[in-house]
Coordinates of C-alpha atoms (C1' of nucleotides) in Angstrom, one line a residue:
Chain A
M284 CA 62.3 23.4 20.3
A285 CA 61.5 19.6 19.1
V286 CA 59.7 17.8 21.8
F287 CA 59.5 14.1 22.2
L288 CA 56.0 13.0 23.6
S289 CA 53.6 10.1 24.1
T290 CA 54.6 6.7 23.4
F291 CA 53.9 4.6 20.3
E292 CA 54.4 0.7 19.1
N293 CA 55.2 0.0 16.1
K294 CA 56.9 -3.5 13.9
V295 CA 59.6 -4.3 13.4
D296 CA 60.5 -6.1 10.3
R297 CA 62.8 -9.2 9.1
K298 CA 64.9 -6.4 8.0
G299 CA 65.1 -4.5 11.0
R300 CA 63.3 -1.6 9.6
V301 CA 60.8 0.1 11.6
S302 CA 58.7 3.7 11.5
I303 CA 60.0 6.5 13.2
P304 CA 56.5 7.9 14.6
A305 CA 55.1 11.0 13.0
S306 CA 55.1 13.6 15.4
F307 CA 58.4 12.5 16.4
R308 CA 59.6 13.3 12.3
G309 CA 58.3 16.3 13.0
A310 CA 60.0 17.0 16.2
L311 CA 63.1 15.9 14.5
E312 CA 63.1 17.9 11.0
Q313 CA 62.3 21.4 13.9
E314 CA 65.5 21.3 15.2
K315 CA 66.8 20.9 11.8
S316 CA 68.3 17.0 12.5
T317 CA 68.3 15.2 9.0
G318 CA 68.8 11.8 11.0
I319 CA 68.2 10.0 14.4
I320 CA 71.6 8.9 16.7
L321 CA 70.9 6.0 18.5
Y322 CA 73.3 4.6 21.4
P323 CA 72.3 1.9 24.7
S324 CA 71.3 3.0 27.5
F325 CA 73.4 2.8 30.0
K326 CA 70.8 1.9 33.3
H327 CA 68.1 0.1 31.1
A328 CA 67.6 -2.6 28.4
C329 CA 66.4 -0.2 26.1
I330 CA 67.6 2.7 23.0
E331 CA 68.4 6.0 23.8
G332 CA 67.5 8.2 20.6
N333 CA 67.9 12.3 19.8
G334 CA 68.0 13.9 17.2
D335 CA 71.4 14.1 15.4
E336 CA 71.7 18.0 16.9
R337 CA 72.6 16.4 20.1
I338 CA 75.8 14.7 19.1
Q339 CA 77.5 17.8 18.1
E340 CA 76.9 18.9 21.6
I341 CA 78.3 16.0 23.4
V342 CA 81.0 15.4 21.2
N343 CA 82.7 18.9 21.0
S344 CA 82.0 18.6 25.3
I345 CA 83.6 16.1 25.3
D346 CA 86.4 17.6 23.2
A347 CA 86.7 20.6 25.3
L348 CA 88.0 17.9 28.2
D349 CA 92.1 17.1 28.6
V350 CA 92.3 14.3 25.2
F351 CA 94.0 11.8 27.0
S352 CA 92.2 12.1 30.4
D353 CA 90.4 9.5 31.4
E354 CA 87.4 11.6 31.8
A355 CA 87.2 11.7 28.0
E356 CA 88.1 8.1 27.3
N357 CA 85.2 6.9 29.8
L358 CA 82.5 9.0 27.4
Q359 CA 84.3 8.3 24.3
T360 CA 82.5 5.1 24.9
I361 CA 79.4 6.2 24.6
L362 CA 80.3 7.8 21.2
A363 CA 82.0 4.4 20.4
D364 CA 78.7 2.1 20.6
A365 CA 76.7 5.0 19.2
R366 CA 74.8 5.1 15.6
Q367 CA 73.8 7.5 13.3
L368 CA 70.8 6.6 11.3
A369 CA 69.0 8.2 8.1
I370 CA 65.2 8.2 7.8
D371 CA 64.5 7.0 4.3
S372 CA 61.8 8.3 2.4
D373 CA 59.5 6.4 3.9
G374 CA 60.0 7.5 7.5
R375 CA 61.9 4.2 8.8
I376 CA 65.4 3.5 10.4
I377 CA 67.1 0.7 9.9
L378 CA 67.7 -0.7 13.4
P379 CA 71.3 -2.4 14.2
S380 CA 71.5 -5.6 14.8
E381 CA 73.5 -5.2 18.0
F382 CA 71.1 -2.7 19.1
I383 CA 67.8 -5.2 18.4
E384 CA 69.7 -7.8 20.6
Y385 CA 70.5 -4.9 23.1
A386 CA 67.3 -4.0 24.1
Q387 CA 66.2 -7.7 23.2
L388 CA 63.5 -6.8 20.6
D389 CA 61.0 -9.2 18.9
G390 CA 59.6 -7.6 16.0
V391 CA 58.1 -5.1 18.1
A392 CA 59.5 -1.9 19.6
T393 CA 57.7 0.8 21.7
F394 CA 58.9 4.2 21.5
V395 CA 58.9 6.5 24.1
G396 CA 59.0 10.2 24.6
L397 CA 61.0 11.9 27.0
G398 CA 61.0 16.1 26.4
K399 CA 64.6 15.9 24.4
G400 CA 65.0 12.9 23.2
F401 CA 63.4 8.9 23.5
Q402 CA 64.0 5.4 24.1
I403 CA 62.9 2.7 22.2
W404 CA 61.9 -0.8 24.1
E405 CA 60.7 -4.2 23.9
P406 CA 56.9 -3.5 25.2
K407 CA 56.5 -6.0 27.9
T408 CA 60.1 -4.7 29.4
F409 CA 58.8 -1.1 29.3
T410 CA 55.5 -2.2 30.9
E411 CA 57.4 -3.4 33.4
H412 CA 59.4 -0.3 33.8
R413 CA 57.1 1.8 33.6
A414 CA 54.8 -0.2 36.5
K415 CA 58.5 0.7 38.7
N416 CA 58.8 4.0 38.0
R417 CA 55.0 5.2 38.4
E418 CA 55.4 3.0 41.7
R419 CA 58.9 5.0 43.0
A420 CA 57.1 8.1 42.1
R421 CA 54.3 7.5 44.3
K422 CA 56.9 6.6 47.0
Q423 CA 58.6 9.4 47.3
G424 CA 56.4 11.8 46.3
A425 CA 57.8 13.6 43.0
T426 CA 58.4 17.0 42.4
L427 CA 59.9 19.6 39.9
R428 CA 61.4 22.8 40.0
I429 CA 61.2 24.5 36.7
V430 CA 64.3 26.1 35.3
S431 CA 64.4 28.6 32.9
S432 CA 67.8 27.4 31.1
D433 CA 67.2 23.5 30.9
K434 CA 68.8 20.7 32.9
T435 CA 68.7 17.4 31.3
V436 CA 69.4 13.8 32.7
V437 CA 70.6 11.4 30.3
T438 CA 70.3 8.1 31.3
Chain B
M34 CA 82.5 18.8 11.4
A35 CA 82.8 15.5 10.4
V36 CA 81.9 12.5 13.4
F37 CA 83.0 9.2 13.3
L38 CA 80.7 7.1 15.5
S39 CA 79.9 3.6 16.3
T40 CA 82.3 0.0 15.9
F41 CA 83.0 -1.6 12.6
E42 CA 85.4 -5.2 12.3
N43 CA 86.9 -5.1 8.7
K44 CA 89.5 -7.5 7.2
V45 CA 92.9 -6.4 7.1
D46 CA 94.5 -8.7 3.4
R47 CA 97.6 -9.6 3.3
K48 CA 98.5 -6.8 2.0
G49 CA 97.6 -4.7 4.4
R50 CA 95.3 -3.5 3.0
V51 CA 91.7 -2.4 4.9
S52 CA 88.6 -0.9 3.9
I53 CA 87.7 2.2 6.0
P54 CA 83.9 2.0 7.0
A55 CA 81.6 3.9 4.6
S56 CA 80.2 6.1 7.5
F57 CA 83.7 6.9 8.5
R58 CA 84.9 7.8 4.2
G59 CA 81.2 9.9 4.3
A60 CA 83.3 11.9 7.8
L61 CA 86.4 12.2 5.9
E62 CA 84.2 13.7 2.5
Q63 CA 82.3 16.4 5.0
E64 CA 85.7 17.6 5.8
K65 CA 87.1 17.6 2.7
S66 CA 89.8 15.4 4.2
T67 CA 91.7 13.7 1.0
G68 CA 93.2 10.9 3.0
I69 CA 94.0 10.2 6.5
I70 CA 96.9 10.3 9.0
L71 CA 98.0 7.4 11.5
Y72 CA 100.0 7.3 14.6
P73 CA 100.3 4.4 17.2
S74 CA 98.9 5.4 20.4
F75 CA 100.5 7.3 23.3
K76 CA 99.1 5.6 25.6
H77 CA 97.3 1.8 24.3
A78 CA 97.9 -0.6 21.7
C79 CA 96.1 0.7 19.3
I80 CA 96.6 3.2 16.1
E81 CA 95.0 6.3 16.0
G82 CA 93.0 7.8 13.0
N83 CA 92.2 11.7 11.7
G84 CA 91.5 13.4 9.2
D85 CA 94.0 16.3 7.9
E86 CA 91.3 19.0 9.2
R87 CA 91.6 17.1 12.6
I88 CA 96.0 16.8 12.9
Q89 CA 96.0 20.8 12.0
E90 CA 93.7 21.2 15.1
I91 CA 97.2 19.5 16.9
V92 CA 99.5 21.2 15.2
N93 CA 98.5 24.3 16.4
S94 CA 97.8 23.2 19.9
I95 CA 101.1 21.9 20.2
D96 CA 102.6 24.7 18.9
A97 CA 101.0 26.8 21.4
L98 CA 102.9 25.7 23.7
D99 CA 106.1 26.3 25.2
V100 CA 108.4 25.6 21.9
F101 CA 111.0 23.8 24.6
S102 CA 109.0 22.6 27.0
D103 CA 109.3 18.3 27.5
E104 CA 105.7 18.3 26.5
A105 CA 106.3 20.1 23.2
E106 CA 108.5 17.8 22.8
N107 CA 106.8 14.6 24.0
L108 CA 104.1 15.6 21.7
Q109 CA 106.4 15.9 18.6
T110 CA 107.1 12.5 19.1
I111 CA 103.4 11.5 17.4
L112 CA 103.7 13.5 14.9
A113 CA 107.3 12.4 14.0
D114 CA 105.7 8.7 14.0
A115 CA 102.4 10.2 12.1
R116 CA 102.1 9.1 8.2
Q117 CA 99.0 9.9 5.6
L118 CA 97.8 7.1 3.8
A119 CA 95.7 8.0 0.6
I120 CA 92.3 6.4 0.3
D121 CA 92.3 4.4 -2.6
S122 CA 89.4 3.8 -5.4
D123 CA 88.1 0.8 -4.0
G124 CA 88.1 2.4 -0.3
R125 CA 91.1 1.1 1.1
I126 CA 94.4 1.8 2.7
I127 CA 97.1 0.2 2.9
L128 CA 98.4 -0.2 6.6
P129 CA 102.2 0.2 7.3
S130 CA 103.8 -2.8 8.8
E131 CA 105.3 -0.9 11.8
F132 CA 101.9 -0.1 12.5
I133 CA 100.1 -3.9 12.4
E134 CA 103.1 -4.8 14.8
Y135 CA 102.3 -2.3 16.9
A136 CA 98.6 -2.7 17.0
Q137 CA 99.1 -6.0 16.6
L138 CA 96.8 -6.6 13.9
D139 CA 96.3 -10.4 12.4
G140 CA 94.5 -10.1 9.9
V141 CA 91.2 -8.5 11.5
A142 CA 91.4 -4.8 12.9
T143 CA 88.3 -3.1 14.7
F144 CA 87.6 0.7 13.8
V145 CA 85.9 2.4 16.7
G146 CA 84.8 6.0 16.0
L147 CA 85.5 8.3 18.8
G148 CA 83.7 11.6 17.7
K149 CA 86.5 14.0 16.0
G150 CA 88.4 11.0 15.0
F151 CA 88.8 7.4 16.0
Q152 CA 90.9 4.0 16.4
I153 CA 92.2 1.2 14.8
W154 CA 92.3 -1.9 17.4
E155 CA 92.9 -6.2 17.2
P156 CA 90.1 -7.0 18.1
K157 CA 90.4 -8.6 21.1
T158 CA 92.4 -6.6 22.8
F159 CA 89.7 -3.8 22.0
T160 CA 87.1 -5.9 23.8
E161 CA 88.8 -6.0 26.8
H162 CA 90.3 -2.0 26.6
R163 CA 86.1 -1.3 26.1
A164 CA 85.1 -4.0 29.7
K165 CA 88.0 -1.7 31.8
N166 CA 86.9 1.6 29.8
R167 CA 83.0 0.7 31.2
E168 CA 84.5 -0.4 34.9
R169 CA 85.7 2.8 35.4
A170 CA 83.4 4.4 34.4
R171 CA 81.0 3.2 36.5
K172 CA 83.0 3.7 39.1
Q173 CA 83.8 7.3 38.5
G174 CA 80.2 7.8 37.3
A175 CA 81.3 9.0 34.6
T176 CA 79.5 12.9 34.0
L177 CA 79.6 15.7 30.9
R178 CA 78.6 18.8 31.2
I179 CA 77.6 20.2 27.7
V180 CA 79.5 23.2 26.6
S181 CA 76.9 25.2 24.9
S182 CA 73.8 25.5 26.3
D183 CA 71.9 22.9 28.2
K184 CA 73.8 20.8 30.9
T185 CA 73.9 16.9 30.3
V186 CA 74.6 14.1 33.1
V187 CA 74.9 11.0 31.6
T188 CA 75.0 8.1 34.2
Chain C
dG136 C1' 26.0 16.0 10.1
dG137 C1' 27.5 12.0 7.1
dA138 C1' 29.6 10.0 3.0
dG139 C1' 32.7 9.7 0.0
dA140 C1' 36.9 11.4 -1.6
dA141 C1' 42.0 12.8 -0.6
dT142 C1' 45.6 12.5 2.4
dA143 C1' 48.5 10.3 5.4
dT144 C1' 50.8 6.5 8.0
dA145 C1' 52.6 1.9 8.7
dT146 C1' 54.4 -1.9 6.9
dG147 C1' 55.8 -5.3 3.0
dG148 C1' 58.8 -7.0 -0.6
dA149 C1' 61.8 -6.4 -5.2
dA150 C1' 64.9 -3.8 -8.1
dA151 C1' 68.9 -1.2 -7.7
dA152 C1' 73.4 0.5 -6.0
dT153 C1' 76.6 0.6 -2.4
dT154 C1' 79.9 -2.1 0.6
dA155 C1' 83.6 -5.5 1.8
dT156 C1' 87.0 -8.3 0.2
dG157 C1' 89.8 -11.1 -2.7
dG158 C1' 93.0 -11.2 -6.9
dG159 C1' 95.5 -10.3 -11.0
dT160 C1' 98.6 -7.2 -13.4
dA161 C1' 101.4 -2.8 -14.8
dT162 C1' 104.9 0.3 -12.7
dG163 C1' 108.4 2.1 -10.7
dC164 C1' 112.4 1.9 -7.2
dA165 C1' 117.0 -0.3 -5.0
Chain D
dT121 C1' 115.7 -9.1 -11.1
dG122 C1' 112.9 -8.5 -6.8
dC123 C1' 109.6 -6.2 -3.7
dA124 C1' 106.5 -3.3 -2.9
dT125 C1' 103.2 -0.1 -4.4
dA126 C1' 99.3 1.8 -7.6
dC127 C1' 95.4 0.5 -10.3
dC128 C1' 92.0 -2.2 -12.4
dC129 C1' 88.2 -6.2 -12.4
dA130 C1' 85.4 -9.0 -10.0
dT131 C1' 82.3 -10.9 -6.9
dA132 C1' 79.2 -11.6 -2.6
dA133 C1' 76.3 -9.7 0.6
dT134 C1' 74.8 -5.7 2.2
dT135 C1' 72.7 -1.6 2.2
dT136 C1' 69.6 1.8 0.3
dT137 C1' 65.8 3.3 -3.1
dC138 C1' 61.6 2.5 -4.7
dC139 C1' 56.9 1.0 -5.8
dA140 C1' 52.4 -1.4 -3.9
dT141 C1' 48.7 -2.1 -0.3
dA142 C1' 46.3 -1.8 3.6
dT143 C1' 44.8 0.8 7.2
dA144 C1' 43.8 5.2 9.4
dT145 C1' 43.0 10.0 9.4
dT146 C1' 40.8 14.5 7.5
dC147 C1' 38.8 17.0 4.2
dT148 C1' 34.8 18.8 1.4
dC149 C1' 30.7 19.0 -0.5
dC150 C1' 26.2 17.9 0.2

DNA sequence: GGAGAATATATGGAAAATTATGGGTATGCA
DNA sequence: TGCATACCCATAATTTTCCATATATTCTCC
């Protein structure tokens, strides 16, 4: 299974190009993804990333719902905001301008490995976010139950 | 199968011509569709679009219903209003005037990727629709159960 | 163990190809 | 003849591809 770990800081040039961290590329190859899927996070000012294998699962799952239901429509908004991006021969993608704006990137992007996926943050914003997360974890006392078949939470 | 993602805004010229977004054309080629099928949306003031493959699924689904049921009859009206359109050598289609009127297009069309299909909207109308959808998704707390292996909760 | 070579990664710039879009001309049907 | 459709071409803007370089990392042989 592909696993995205650690954090990396890479530059975003004038054209919006940014290198995907080499270890992330390795993870993508493992899951046979030729490209990646990006979409704006519901909860935070960051971009969510997955291998493009993942999107097929989401599409199929939405398709399993009643076509005309509100539920299906709600979820389709995710797809409307998502983009599939090819990784070029230099290991880079071009970040669409709407994502650069949404995450308020200014020349630098922080790639954050989250196991099954990853996030792209503006470095300063991420630092603050991480500080808050750690604080909360300390207060609440984080616990984790390991399960065989895995559960994922996309935010 | 082909996946339609993201949103694009393209111009509709005086002749009713409009470019199909390149990524949508790529998706259509994948499913060996030579053209696209458009029909007015049941629920909204927009046009629904699909590749040939998807239409076949819809036809089969309707066929599986009780032949004389109201439901079957309702859905058959979709097929009656549908049009198959060829994509020309420049990647464009000609939008029939009845669709332009139905979606109230005025020179610009927003293409919205919804996974297995897509929609064509008047830009302003779509912006409003999307705002409503997001609001509702937040209220209802959109969740998605991934059908294959793992469970996903989108919040 | 260490110096230097070879490889991999990140990044910038320029050339080539694709896309979106407008206009024109022929063709056919009523 | 008039309208609508199909086909062809031109162009600007964008996107993709290719090449060059600097930095970092790994390897190898002494």
